[in-house]
Amino acid sequence: MRLLICIDDTDSKTSEKGTGAIADDLRTMISNHFGVTPSFVSRHQLLIHPDVPYTSHNSSMCFAAELPAERY
């Protein structure tokens, strides 16, 4: 089963981790728990507009993971 894990812009001016670090943490957790190697994390630029709140770049992250079908 192929999963795409997508993470919206999660950081704030006071957060300890940015969206990229959270995506890397999730990749590690998935790898450790399921014994698979997720793909690289890709960055996606979201709309930068005064009506859309964001901290610095308003980007999201995404990666793919292929999980063995027999487990699900």
PDB file of C-alpha atoms in Angstrom:
ATOM      1  CA  MET A   1       0.000   0.000   0.000  1.00  0.00           C
ATOM      2  CA  ARG A   2       1.483   3.327  -1.063  1.00  0.00           C
ATOM      3  CA  LEU A   3       0.883   6.250   1.262  1.00  0.00           C
ATOM      4  CA  LEU A   4       1.546   9.918   0.664  1.00  0.00           C
ATOM      5  CA  ILE A   5       2.128  11.743   3.924  1.00  0.00           C
ATOM      6  CA  CYS A   6       1.542  15.472   3.518  1.00  0.00           C
ATOM      7  CA  ILE A   7       2.124  18.024   6.245  1.00  0.00           C
ATOM      8  CA  ASP A   8       0.769  21.542   6.122  1.00  0.00           C
ATOM      9  CA  ASP A   9       2.819  24.494   7.358  1.00  0.00           C
ATOM     10  CA  THR A  10       3.002  23.653  11.078  1.00  0.00           C
ATOM     11  CA  ASP A  11       5.501  26.037  12.587  1.00  0.00           C
ATOM     12  CA  SER A  12       4.865  29.276  14.405  1.00  0.00           C
ATOM     13  CA  LYS A  13       7.177  31.998  15.628  1.00  0.00           C
ATOM     14  CA  THR A  14       7.438  30.196  18.988  1.00  0.00           C
ATOM     15  CA  SER A  15       7.536  26.559  17.853  1.00  0.00           C
ATOM     16  CA  GLU A  16      10.646  24.517  18.551  1.00  0.00           C
ATOM     17  CA  LYS A  17      10.492  22.546  15.282  1.00  0.00           C
ATOM     18  CA  GLY A  18       9.642  23.554  11.761  1.00  0.00           C
ATOM     19  CA  THR A  19       7.575  21.603   9.263  1.00  0.00           C
ATOM     20  CA  GLY A  20      10.656  20.008   7.668  1.00  0.00           C
ATOM     21  CA  ALA A  21      11.924  18.689  11.001  1.00  0.00           C
ATOM     22  CA  ILE A  22       8.487  17.255  11.786  1.00  0.00           C
ATOM     23  CA  ALA A  23       8.405  15.552   8.375  1.00  0.00           C
ATOM     24  CA  ASP A  24      11.844  14.030   9.033  1.00  0.00           C
ATOM     25  CA  ASP A  25      10.676  12.802  12.449  1.00  0.00           C
ATOM     26  CA  LEU A  26       7.623  11.151  10.867  1.00  0.00           C
ATOM     27  CA  ARG A  27       9.828   9.493   8.231  1.00  0.00           C
ATOM     28  CA  THR A  28      12.004   8.048  10.999  1.00  0.00           C
ATOM     29  CA  MET A  29       8.991   6.803  12.976  1.00  0.00           C
ATOM     30  CA  ILE A  30       7.477   5.145   9.893  1.00  0.00           C
ATOM     31  CA  SER A  31      10.812   3.582   8.987  1.00  0.00           C
ATOM     32  CA  ASN A  32      11.348   2.220  12.509  1.00  0.00           C
ATOM     33  CA  HIS A  33       7.788   0.979  13.011  1.00  0.00           C
ATOM     34  CA  PHE A  34       7.141  -0.569   9.582  1.00  0.00           C
ATOM     35  CA  GLY A  35      10.694  -1.446   8.495  1.00  0.00           C
ATOM     36  CA  VAL A  36      10.411   0.470   5.233  1.00  0.00           C
ATOM     37  CA  THR A  37      12.383   3.341   3.732  1.00  0.00           C
ATOM     38  CA  PRO A  38      10.151   6.332   2.938  1.00  0.00           C
ATOM     39  CA  SER A  39      11.038   8.582   0.024  1.00  0.00           C
ATOM     40  CA  PHE A  40      12.778  11.907   0.344  1.00  0.00           C
ATOM     41  CA  VAL A  41      10.769  14.849   1.692  1.00  0.00           C
ATOM     42  CA  SER A  42       9.635  17.308  -0.969  1.00  0.00           C
ATOM     43  CA  ARG A  43       8.834  20.932  -0.173  1.00  0.00           C
ATOM     44  CA  HIS A  44       5.797  22.628  -1.718  1.00  0.00           C
ATOM     45  CA  GLN A  45       5.385  26.372  -1.833  1.00  0.00           C
ATOM     46  CA  LEU A  46       1.960  27.556  -0.692  1.00  0.00           C
ATOM     47  CA  LEU A  47       0.308  30.879  -1.413  1.00  0.00           C
ATOM     48  CA  ILE A  48       2.046  33.874   0.082  1.00  0.00           C
ATOM     49  CA  HIS A  49      -0.620  36.504   0.602  1.00  0.00           C
ATOM     50  CA  PRO A  50      -1.480  38.987   3.366  1.00  0.00           C
ATOM     51  CA  ASP A  51      -4.774  37.151   4.012  1.00  0.00           C
ATOM     52  CA  VAL A  52      -2.950  33.845   4.684  1.00  0.00           C
ATOM     53  CA  PRO A  53      -1.058  33.661   8.003  1.00  0.00           C
ATOM     54  CA  TYR A  54       2.407  32.060   7.849  1.00  0.00           C
ATOM     55  CA  THR A  55       5.740  32.432   9.598  1.00  0.00           C
ATOM     56  CA  SER A  56       8.364  32.821   6.894  1.00  0.00           C
ATOM     57  CA  HIS A  57       7.830  30.823   3.693  1.00  0.00           C
ATOM     58  CA  ASN A  58       4.385  29.136   3.971  1.00  0.00           C
ATOM     59  CA  SER A  59       5.521  25.773   2.700  1.00  0.00           C
ATOM     60  CA  SER A  60       4.255  22.244   3.190  1.00  0.00           C
ATOM     61  CA  MET A  61       6.116  18.931   3.057  1.00  0.00           C
ATOM     62  CA  CYS A  62       5.288  15.561   1.525  1.00  0.00           C
ATOM     63  CA  PHE A  63       6.849  12.109   1.293  1.00  0.00           C
ATOM     64  CA  ALA A  64       5.783   8.650   0.131  1.00  0.00           C
ATOM     65  CA  ALA A  65       5.982   5.342   1.962  1.00  0.00           C
ATOM     66  CA  GLU A  66       5.344   1.906   0.536  1.00  0.00           C
ATOM     67  CA  LEU A  67       3.889  -0.319   3.262  1.00  0.00           C
ATOM     68  CA  PRO A  68       3.593  -4.081   2.840  1.00  0.00           C
ATOM     69  CA  ALA A  69      -0.034  -4.881   1.897  1.00  0.00           C
ATOM     70  CA  GLU A  70      -0.101  -8.138   3.851  1.00  0.00           C
ATOM     71  CA  ARG A  71       0.098  -6.196   7.133  1.00  0.00           C
ATOM     72  CA  TYR A  72      -3.104  -4.249   6.421  1.00  0.00           C
TER      73      TYR A  72
END
